[in-house]
Every structure is written in structure tokens, then in C-alpha cells.
Short mmCIF file of C-alpha atoms in Angstrom, two decimals:
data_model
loop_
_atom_site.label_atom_id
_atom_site.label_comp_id
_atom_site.label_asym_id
_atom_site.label_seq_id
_atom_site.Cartn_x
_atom_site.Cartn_y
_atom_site.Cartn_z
CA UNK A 249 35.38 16.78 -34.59
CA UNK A 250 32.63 17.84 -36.84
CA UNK A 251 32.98 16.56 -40.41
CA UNK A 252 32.71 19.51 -43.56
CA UNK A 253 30.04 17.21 -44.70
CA UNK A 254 27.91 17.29 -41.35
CA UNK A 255 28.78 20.97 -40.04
CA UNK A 256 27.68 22.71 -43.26
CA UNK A 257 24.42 20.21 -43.69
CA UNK A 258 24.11 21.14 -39.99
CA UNK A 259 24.42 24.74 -40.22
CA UNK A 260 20.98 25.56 -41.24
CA UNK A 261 20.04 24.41 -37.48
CA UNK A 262 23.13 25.69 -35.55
CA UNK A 263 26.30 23.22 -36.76
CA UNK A 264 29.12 24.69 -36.10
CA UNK A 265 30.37 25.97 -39.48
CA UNK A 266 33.67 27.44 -38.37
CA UNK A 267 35.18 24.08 -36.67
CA UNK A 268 33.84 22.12 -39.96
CA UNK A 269 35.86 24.31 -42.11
CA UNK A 270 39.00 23.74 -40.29
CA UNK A 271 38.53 20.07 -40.88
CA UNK A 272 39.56 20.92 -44.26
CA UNK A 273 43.67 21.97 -43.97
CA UNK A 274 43.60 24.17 -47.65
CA UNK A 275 40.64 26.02 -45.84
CA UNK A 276 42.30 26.68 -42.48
CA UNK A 277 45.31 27.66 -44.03
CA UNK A 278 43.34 30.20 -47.24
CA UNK A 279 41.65 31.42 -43.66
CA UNK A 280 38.28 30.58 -44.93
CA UNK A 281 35.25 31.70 -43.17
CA UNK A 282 31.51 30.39 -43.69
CA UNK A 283 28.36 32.09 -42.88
CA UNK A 284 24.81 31.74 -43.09
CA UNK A 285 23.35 34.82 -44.31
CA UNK A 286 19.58 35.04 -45.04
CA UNK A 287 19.63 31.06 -45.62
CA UNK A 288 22.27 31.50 -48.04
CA UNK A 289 25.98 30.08 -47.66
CA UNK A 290 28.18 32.67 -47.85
CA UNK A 291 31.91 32.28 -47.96
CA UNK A 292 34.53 34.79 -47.27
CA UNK A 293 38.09 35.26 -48.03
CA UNK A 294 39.83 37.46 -45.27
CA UNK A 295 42.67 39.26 -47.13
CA UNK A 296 46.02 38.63 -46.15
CA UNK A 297 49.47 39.58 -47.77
CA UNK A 298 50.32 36.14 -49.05
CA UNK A 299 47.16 35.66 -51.55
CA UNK A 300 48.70 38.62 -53.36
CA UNK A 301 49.99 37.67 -57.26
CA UNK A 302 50.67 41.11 -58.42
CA UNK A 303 52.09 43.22 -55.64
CA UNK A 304 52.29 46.56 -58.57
CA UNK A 305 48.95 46.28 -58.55
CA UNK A 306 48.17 45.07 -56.54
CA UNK A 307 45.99 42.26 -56.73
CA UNK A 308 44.91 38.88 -55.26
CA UNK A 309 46.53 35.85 -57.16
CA UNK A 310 44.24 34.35 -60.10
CA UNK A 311 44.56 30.87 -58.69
CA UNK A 312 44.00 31.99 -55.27
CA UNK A 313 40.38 33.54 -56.64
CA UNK A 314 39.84 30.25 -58.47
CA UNK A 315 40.75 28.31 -55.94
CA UNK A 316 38.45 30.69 -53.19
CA UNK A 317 35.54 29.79 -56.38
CA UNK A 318 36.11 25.95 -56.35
CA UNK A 319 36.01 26.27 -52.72
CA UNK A 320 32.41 28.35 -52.30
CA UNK A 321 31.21 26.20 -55.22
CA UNK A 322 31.64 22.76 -53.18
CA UNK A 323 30.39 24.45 -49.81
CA UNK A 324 27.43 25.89 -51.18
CA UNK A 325 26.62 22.26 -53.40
CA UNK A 326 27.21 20.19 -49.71
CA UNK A 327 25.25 23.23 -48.07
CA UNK A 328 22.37 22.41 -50.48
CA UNK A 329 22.32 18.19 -50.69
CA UNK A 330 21.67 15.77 -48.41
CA UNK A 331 24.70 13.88 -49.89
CA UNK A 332 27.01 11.13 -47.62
CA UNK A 333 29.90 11.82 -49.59
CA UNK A 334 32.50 15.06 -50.18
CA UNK A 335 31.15 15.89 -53.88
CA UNK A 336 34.61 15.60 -56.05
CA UNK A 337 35.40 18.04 -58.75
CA UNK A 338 35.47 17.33 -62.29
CA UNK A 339 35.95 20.83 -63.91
CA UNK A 340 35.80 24.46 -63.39
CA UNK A 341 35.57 27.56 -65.78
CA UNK A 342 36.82 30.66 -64.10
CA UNK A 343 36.05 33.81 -65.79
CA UNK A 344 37.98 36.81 -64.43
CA UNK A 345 35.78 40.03 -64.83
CA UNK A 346 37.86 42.72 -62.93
CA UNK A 347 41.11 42.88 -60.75
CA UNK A 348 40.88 41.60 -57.52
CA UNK A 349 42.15 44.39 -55.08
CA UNK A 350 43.93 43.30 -51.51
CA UNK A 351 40.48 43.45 -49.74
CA UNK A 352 38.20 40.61 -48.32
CA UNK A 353 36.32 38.99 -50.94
CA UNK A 354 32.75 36.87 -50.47
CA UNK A 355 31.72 34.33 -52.59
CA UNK A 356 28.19 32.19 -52.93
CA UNK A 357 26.98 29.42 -55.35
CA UNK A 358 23.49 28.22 -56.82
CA UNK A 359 22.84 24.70 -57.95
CA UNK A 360 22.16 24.97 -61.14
CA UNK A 361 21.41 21.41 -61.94
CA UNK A 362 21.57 18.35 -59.40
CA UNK A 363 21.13 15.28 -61.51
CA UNK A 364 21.77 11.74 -59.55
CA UNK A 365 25.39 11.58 -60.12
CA UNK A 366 26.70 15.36 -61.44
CA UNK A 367 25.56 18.44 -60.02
CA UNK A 368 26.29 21.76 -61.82
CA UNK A 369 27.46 24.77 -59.53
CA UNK A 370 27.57 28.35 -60.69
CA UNK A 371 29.34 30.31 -58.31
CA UNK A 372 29.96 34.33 -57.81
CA UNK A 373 33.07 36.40 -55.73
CA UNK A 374 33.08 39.83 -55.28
CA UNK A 375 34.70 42.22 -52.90
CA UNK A 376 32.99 45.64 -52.19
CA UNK A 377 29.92 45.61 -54.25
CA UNK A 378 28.27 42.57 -55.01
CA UNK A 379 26.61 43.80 -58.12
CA UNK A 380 30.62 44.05 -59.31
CA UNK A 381 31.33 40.51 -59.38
CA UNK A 382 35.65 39.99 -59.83
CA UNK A 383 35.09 36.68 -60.69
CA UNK A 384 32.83 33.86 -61.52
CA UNK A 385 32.94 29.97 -62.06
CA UNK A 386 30.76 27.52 -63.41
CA UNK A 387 31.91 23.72 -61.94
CA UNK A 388 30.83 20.29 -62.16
CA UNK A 389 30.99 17.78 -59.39
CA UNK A 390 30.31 13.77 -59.36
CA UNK A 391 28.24 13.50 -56.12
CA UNK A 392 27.56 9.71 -56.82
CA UNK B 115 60.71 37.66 -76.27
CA UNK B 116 63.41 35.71 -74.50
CA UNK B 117 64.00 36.16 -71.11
CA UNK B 118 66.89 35.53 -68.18
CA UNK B 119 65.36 32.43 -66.79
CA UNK B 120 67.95 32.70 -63.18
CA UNK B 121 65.99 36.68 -63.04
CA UNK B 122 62.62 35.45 -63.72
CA UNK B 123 63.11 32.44 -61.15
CA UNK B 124 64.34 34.25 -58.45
CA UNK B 125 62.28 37.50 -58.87
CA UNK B 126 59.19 34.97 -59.06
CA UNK B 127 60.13 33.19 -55.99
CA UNK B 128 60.83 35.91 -53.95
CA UNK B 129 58.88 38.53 -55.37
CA UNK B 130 55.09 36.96 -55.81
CA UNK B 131 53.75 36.86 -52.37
CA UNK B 132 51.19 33.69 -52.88
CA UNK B 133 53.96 31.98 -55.30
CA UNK B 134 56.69 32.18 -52.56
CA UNK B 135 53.95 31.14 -50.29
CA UNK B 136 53.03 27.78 -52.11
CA UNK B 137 56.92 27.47 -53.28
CA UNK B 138 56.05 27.69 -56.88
CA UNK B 139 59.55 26.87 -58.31
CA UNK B 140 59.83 27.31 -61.86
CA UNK B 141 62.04 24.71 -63.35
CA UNK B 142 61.92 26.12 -67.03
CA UNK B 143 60.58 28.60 -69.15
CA UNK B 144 60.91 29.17 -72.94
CA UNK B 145 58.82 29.76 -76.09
CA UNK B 146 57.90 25.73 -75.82
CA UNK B 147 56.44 26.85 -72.61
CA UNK B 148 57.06 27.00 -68.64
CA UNK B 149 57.66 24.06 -66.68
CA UNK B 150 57.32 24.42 -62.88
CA UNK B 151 56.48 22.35 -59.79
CA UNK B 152 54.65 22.82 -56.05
CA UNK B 153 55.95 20.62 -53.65
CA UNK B 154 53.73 18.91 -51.29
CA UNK B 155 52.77 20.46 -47.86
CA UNK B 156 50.62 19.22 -44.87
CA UNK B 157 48.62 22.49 -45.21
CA UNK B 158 47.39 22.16 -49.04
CA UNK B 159 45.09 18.73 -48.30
CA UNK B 160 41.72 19.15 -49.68
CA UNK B 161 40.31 15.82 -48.21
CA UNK B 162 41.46 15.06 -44.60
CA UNK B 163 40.25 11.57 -45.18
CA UNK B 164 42.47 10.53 -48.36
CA UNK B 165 44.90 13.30 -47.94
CA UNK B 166 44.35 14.18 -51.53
CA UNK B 167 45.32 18.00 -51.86
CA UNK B 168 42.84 20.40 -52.76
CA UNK B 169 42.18 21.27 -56.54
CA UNK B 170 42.88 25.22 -55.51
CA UNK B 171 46.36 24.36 -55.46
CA UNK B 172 46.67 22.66 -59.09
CA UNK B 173 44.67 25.85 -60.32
CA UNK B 174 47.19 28.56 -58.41
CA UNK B 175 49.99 26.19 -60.18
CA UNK B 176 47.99 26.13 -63.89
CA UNK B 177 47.08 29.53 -63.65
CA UNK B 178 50.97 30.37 -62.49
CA UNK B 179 52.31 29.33 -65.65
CA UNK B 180 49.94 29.98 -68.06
CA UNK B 181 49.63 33.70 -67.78
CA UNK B 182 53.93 32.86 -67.63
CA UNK B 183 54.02 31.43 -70.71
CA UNK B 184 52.08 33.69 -73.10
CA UNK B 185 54.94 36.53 -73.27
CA UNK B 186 57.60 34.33 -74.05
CA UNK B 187 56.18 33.71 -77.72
CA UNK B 188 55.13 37.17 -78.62
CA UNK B 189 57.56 39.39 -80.57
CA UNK B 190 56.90 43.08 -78.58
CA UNK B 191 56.18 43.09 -75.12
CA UNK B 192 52.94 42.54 -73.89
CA UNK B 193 51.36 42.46 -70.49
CA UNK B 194 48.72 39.07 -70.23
CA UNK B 195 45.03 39.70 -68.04
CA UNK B 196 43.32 35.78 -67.55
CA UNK B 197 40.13 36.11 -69.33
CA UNK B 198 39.27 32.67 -68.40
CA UNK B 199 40.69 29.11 -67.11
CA UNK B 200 39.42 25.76 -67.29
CA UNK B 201 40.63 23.31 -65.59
CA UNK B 202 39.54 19.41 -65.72
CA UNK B 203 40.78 17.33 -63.23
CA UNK B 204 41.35 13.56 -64.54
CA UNK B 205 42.17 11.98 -61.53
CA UNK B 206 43.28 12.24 -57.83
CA UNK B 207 46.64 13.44 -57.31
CA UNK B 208 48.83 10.90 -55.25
CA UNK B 209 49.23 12.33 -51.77
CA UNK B 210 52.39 13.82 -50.27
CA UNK B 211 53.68 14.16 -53.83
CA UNK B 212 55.26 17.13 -55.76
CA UNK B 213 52.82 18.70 -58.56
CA UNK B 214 54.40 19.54 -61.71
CA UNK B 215 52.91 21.33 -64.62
CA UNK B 216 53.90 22.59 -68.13
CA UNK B 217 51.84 25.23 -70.35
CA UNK B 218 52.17 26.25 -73.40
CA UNK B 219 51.04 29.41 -75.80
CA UNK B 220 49.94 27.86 -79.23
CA UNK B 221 48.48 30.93 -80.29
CA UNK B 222 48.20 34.48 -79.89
CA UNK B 223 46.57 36.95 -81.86
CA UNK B 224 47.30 41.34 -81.62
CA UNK B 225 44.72 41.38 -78.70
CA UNK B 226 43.87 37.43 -77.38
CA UNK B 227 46.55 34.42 -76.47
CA UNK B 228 45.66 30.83 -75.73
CA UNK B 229 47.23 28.27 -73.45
CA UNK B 230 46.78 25.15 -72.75
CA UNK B 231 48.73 23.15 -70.31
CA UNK B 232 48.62 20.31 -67.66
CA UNK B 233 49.69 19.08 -64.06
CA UNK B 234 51.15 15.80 -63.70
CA UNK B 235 53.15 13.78 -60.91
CA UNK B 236 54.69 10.90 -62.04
CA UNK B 237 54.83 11.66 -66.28
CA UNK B 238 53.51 14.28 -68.50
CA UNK B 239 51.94 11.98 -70.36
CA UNK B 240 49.22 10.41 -67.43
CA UNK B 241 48.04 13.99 -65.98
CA UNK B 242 45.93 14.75 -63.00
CA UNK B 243 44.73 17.68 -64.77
CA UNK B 244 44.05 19.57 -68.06
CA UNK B 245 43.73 23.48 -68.24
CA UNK B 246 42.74 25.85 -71.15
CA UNK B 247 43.15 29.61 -71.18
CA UNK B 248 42.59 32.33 -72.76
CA UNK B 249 44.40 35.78 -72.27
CA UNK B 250 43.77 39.62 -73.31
CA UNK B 251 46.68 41.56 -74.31
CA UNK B 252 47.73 44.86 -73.27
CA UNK B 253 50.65 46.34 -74.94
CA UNK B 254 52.65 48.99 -73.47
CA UNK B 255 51.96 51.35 -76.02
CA UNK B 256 48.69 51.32 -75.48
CA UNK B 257 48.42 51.07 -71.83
CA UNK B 258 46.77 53.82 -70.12
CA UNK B 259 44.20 54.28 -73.27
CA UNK B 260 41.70 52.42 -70.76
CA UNK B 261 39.16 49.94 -71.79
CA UNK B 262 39.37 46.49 -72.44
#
């Protein structure tokens, strides 16, 4: 079974990014996808019924994009360290910019700052047009 | 604005698609703030290798109650959008245990409301994780005037 750690460091050769997602049950079960576009991580967000939060709307749930932001935020940092360990939150800032319709959203993440034991993670979601972000996050993770 | 908690529960829990999906229950919900809890499933674990569940799940729960809890201290209705939500996680939730989580509104203003709130296990007062939030209001009345 290929580790998260190993398929995404991997991936930039040709790791197996969808079995190293699975490792991770939240991501399996969100139905999180991971590609490699022009050597950048990319990671998608199929739509599916159940992430809705506002079904008047309707719209994706706010934790679900959060969560989908935490998520891209840690793949892209592991994506762009040679670290042995799964990098551990410490916090996130979400800042909603627009609703977030029942369609599949994409998310990537830029290191903004690796020191030796925090790393700082800025990460961006949108849905249809990327220059219409519905979301971003800024994180921190300990990677010591 | 007070509100018929046994309505609110059961229209939450059966009619949020990603809350019935997680099995948000909401044990209370008042102008001291909303209580509610996630129990623990196979499917939420973040780290295969601990079991510890992944932080998305304490954010759906923070972010749950804290848009919840700003109506319930304003005096006219008011509809809240999440401007933004942080969330600090102090430490590693204990695995194959319930999350529970209480926010609060300590202010709101004609336009903005602010929450804070956090997720515990065992007490309230040794939490896994701390959230902040801030909230623009729309008010009926002026729905439908656009802009933000």
C-alpha cells in the first residue's frame, strides 16, 4: 500500500497518487482526487449531494470547503518537502469569498514559508473560473 | 430571536445534506450559544497510522454551530454568510471518540457578528480546538438590494 507521504513525494515521477489518497479514510470518503497538472498539485472535489449545507441555495457546506482547503493545503506542503513525517496542523484561516455552487471544485497551495519546524501554506479553491476563487486559507503546519 | 429547539434539531438533521451525513446532532441551542456533537466514524480518520480523525471534521462541526449561533442573539431576523473561520487545533483528538463543540455570539453589530467557540471530548474546559468567526448580516428587508 503506498503511504500519502510516499505517493504524493512520488508523483512527480509516476507514484500512484490516487491509491495514496485512499490511504487517507476522510479523503476516500470526501471522494478526493489528486492530479499533477503542469508540475503543480492540484486537488479536486467531485460534487456530490451530501457536501451540500444549504440545499435553498444551494451551496456546498462551509466546513466541507474548509475542510477540502486544509486538505489541498497539506497535499500540496507534502507534494513540495522531502519531509518523513505527515505535517500536522496547527491553524487555518478560511476566508469565504463567494457561494460555493453544487459543482466540482479544485483547489492548489503555495508554500509560503518552510522554516525547519513550521511551514506556512496559502491555499486557493475555486469551481468554474479560477480567477473567481470561492474560498481561500492560509494554514500553518509543524513539520518537525 | 428564540427558536423551537425539537424544529431546529430535526429540520437540521434531516434537512442539511452534509450535517445528516456526519450526524451533526445538536444537543442545545440558545442565546448562550449552540452545543452539538459528531460522533465518531471509521470513515472521518485523518491519520491511518494513529487513527486521529481529520481536522475537516472539527471545522464542518465549528463552522456548524457558529453560523447556528449568531441568530439566536439578534433581535430581527437576520440571515448569517461566514466571512471567515479560524480554527487552532490544541491537540490530537482521542480516537474513536465523540466531538463536541459549543459557540457562542459575543457580539454583533447592524451588518458583522462574531463567534467564538471550541471542540472538546472529554471537558469544555481542555479543548482540542479553538475557532473564531466572523459573520456578515443580511436582513430580510434588505435582501435582494444585492451587494455585500
Amino acid at each position: 500500500m503506498t503511504s500519502l507521504l510516499d505517493g504524493i513525494q512520488q508523483a512527480r515521477g509516476s507514484g500512484d497518487l490516487r491509491a495514496s489518497i485512499e490511504t487517507v479514510p476522510y479523503f476516500k470518503w470526501l471522494g478526493l482526487e489528486v492530479e499533477l497538472r503542469e508540475d503543480e498539485l492540484v486537488t479536486i472535489l467531485p460534487f456530490q449531494d451530501m457536501l451540500v449545507g444549504n440545499p435553498l441555495l444551494p451551496a456546498l457546506h462551509g466546513g466541507v470547503t474548509g475542510a477540502f482547503l486544509e486538505s489541498a493545503a497539506m497535499i500540496s506542503l507534502i507534494g513540495a518537502m522531502e519531509t518523513v513525517k505527515l505535517p500536522k496542523i496547527i491553524n487555518i484561516t478560511i476566508e469565504y469569498l463567494r457561494s460555493a455552487r453544487p459543482l466540482d471544485s479544485f483547489a492548489t497551495a503555495v508554500v509560503t514559508k518552510q522554516g525547519r519546524r513550521v511551514a506556512n501554506v496559502r491555499a486557493t479553491a475555486w469551481q468554474d473560473d479560477r480567477d473567481a476563487p470561492i474560498a481561500i486559507a492560509n494554514a500553518h503546519f509543524l513539520i518537525a | 430571536m428564540p427558536v423551537d429547539f425539537q424544529n431546529v434539531r430535526q429540520a437540521l438533521a434531516e434537512g442539511i445534506p452534509h450535517m445528516r451525513e456526519v450526524g451533526l446532532e445538536l444537543l442545545s441551542a440558545d442565546a448562550d450559544g449552540v452545543i452539538a456533537k459528531i460522533e465518531h466514524r471509521d470513515h472521518f480518520v485523518g491519520d491511518p497510522e494513529t487513527g486521529v480523525i481529520h481536522g475537516g471534521i472539527i471545522t464542518v462541526l465549528l463552522d456548524s454551530i457558529s453560523g447556528m449561533c449568531i441568530p439566536l442573539v439578534l433581535d430581527e431576523p437576520a440571515i448569517p454568510a461566514t466571512l471567515d473561520l479560524r480554527i487552532d487545533y490544541l491537540k490530537p483528538a482521542t480516537p474513536k471518540v465523540a466531538i463536541f463543540a459549543r459557540a457562542h455570539c459575543y457580539k454583533a453589530t447592524r451588518h458583522i457578528a462574531f463567534s467564538r467557540g471550541v471542540a472538546y471530548q472529554d471537558s469544555m474546559d481542555d479543548p482540542i480546538a479553538h475557532c473564531a468567526g466572523s459573520f456578515m448580516l443580511t436582513r430580510p428587508a434588505a435582501a435582494g438590494k444585492g451587494g455585500s
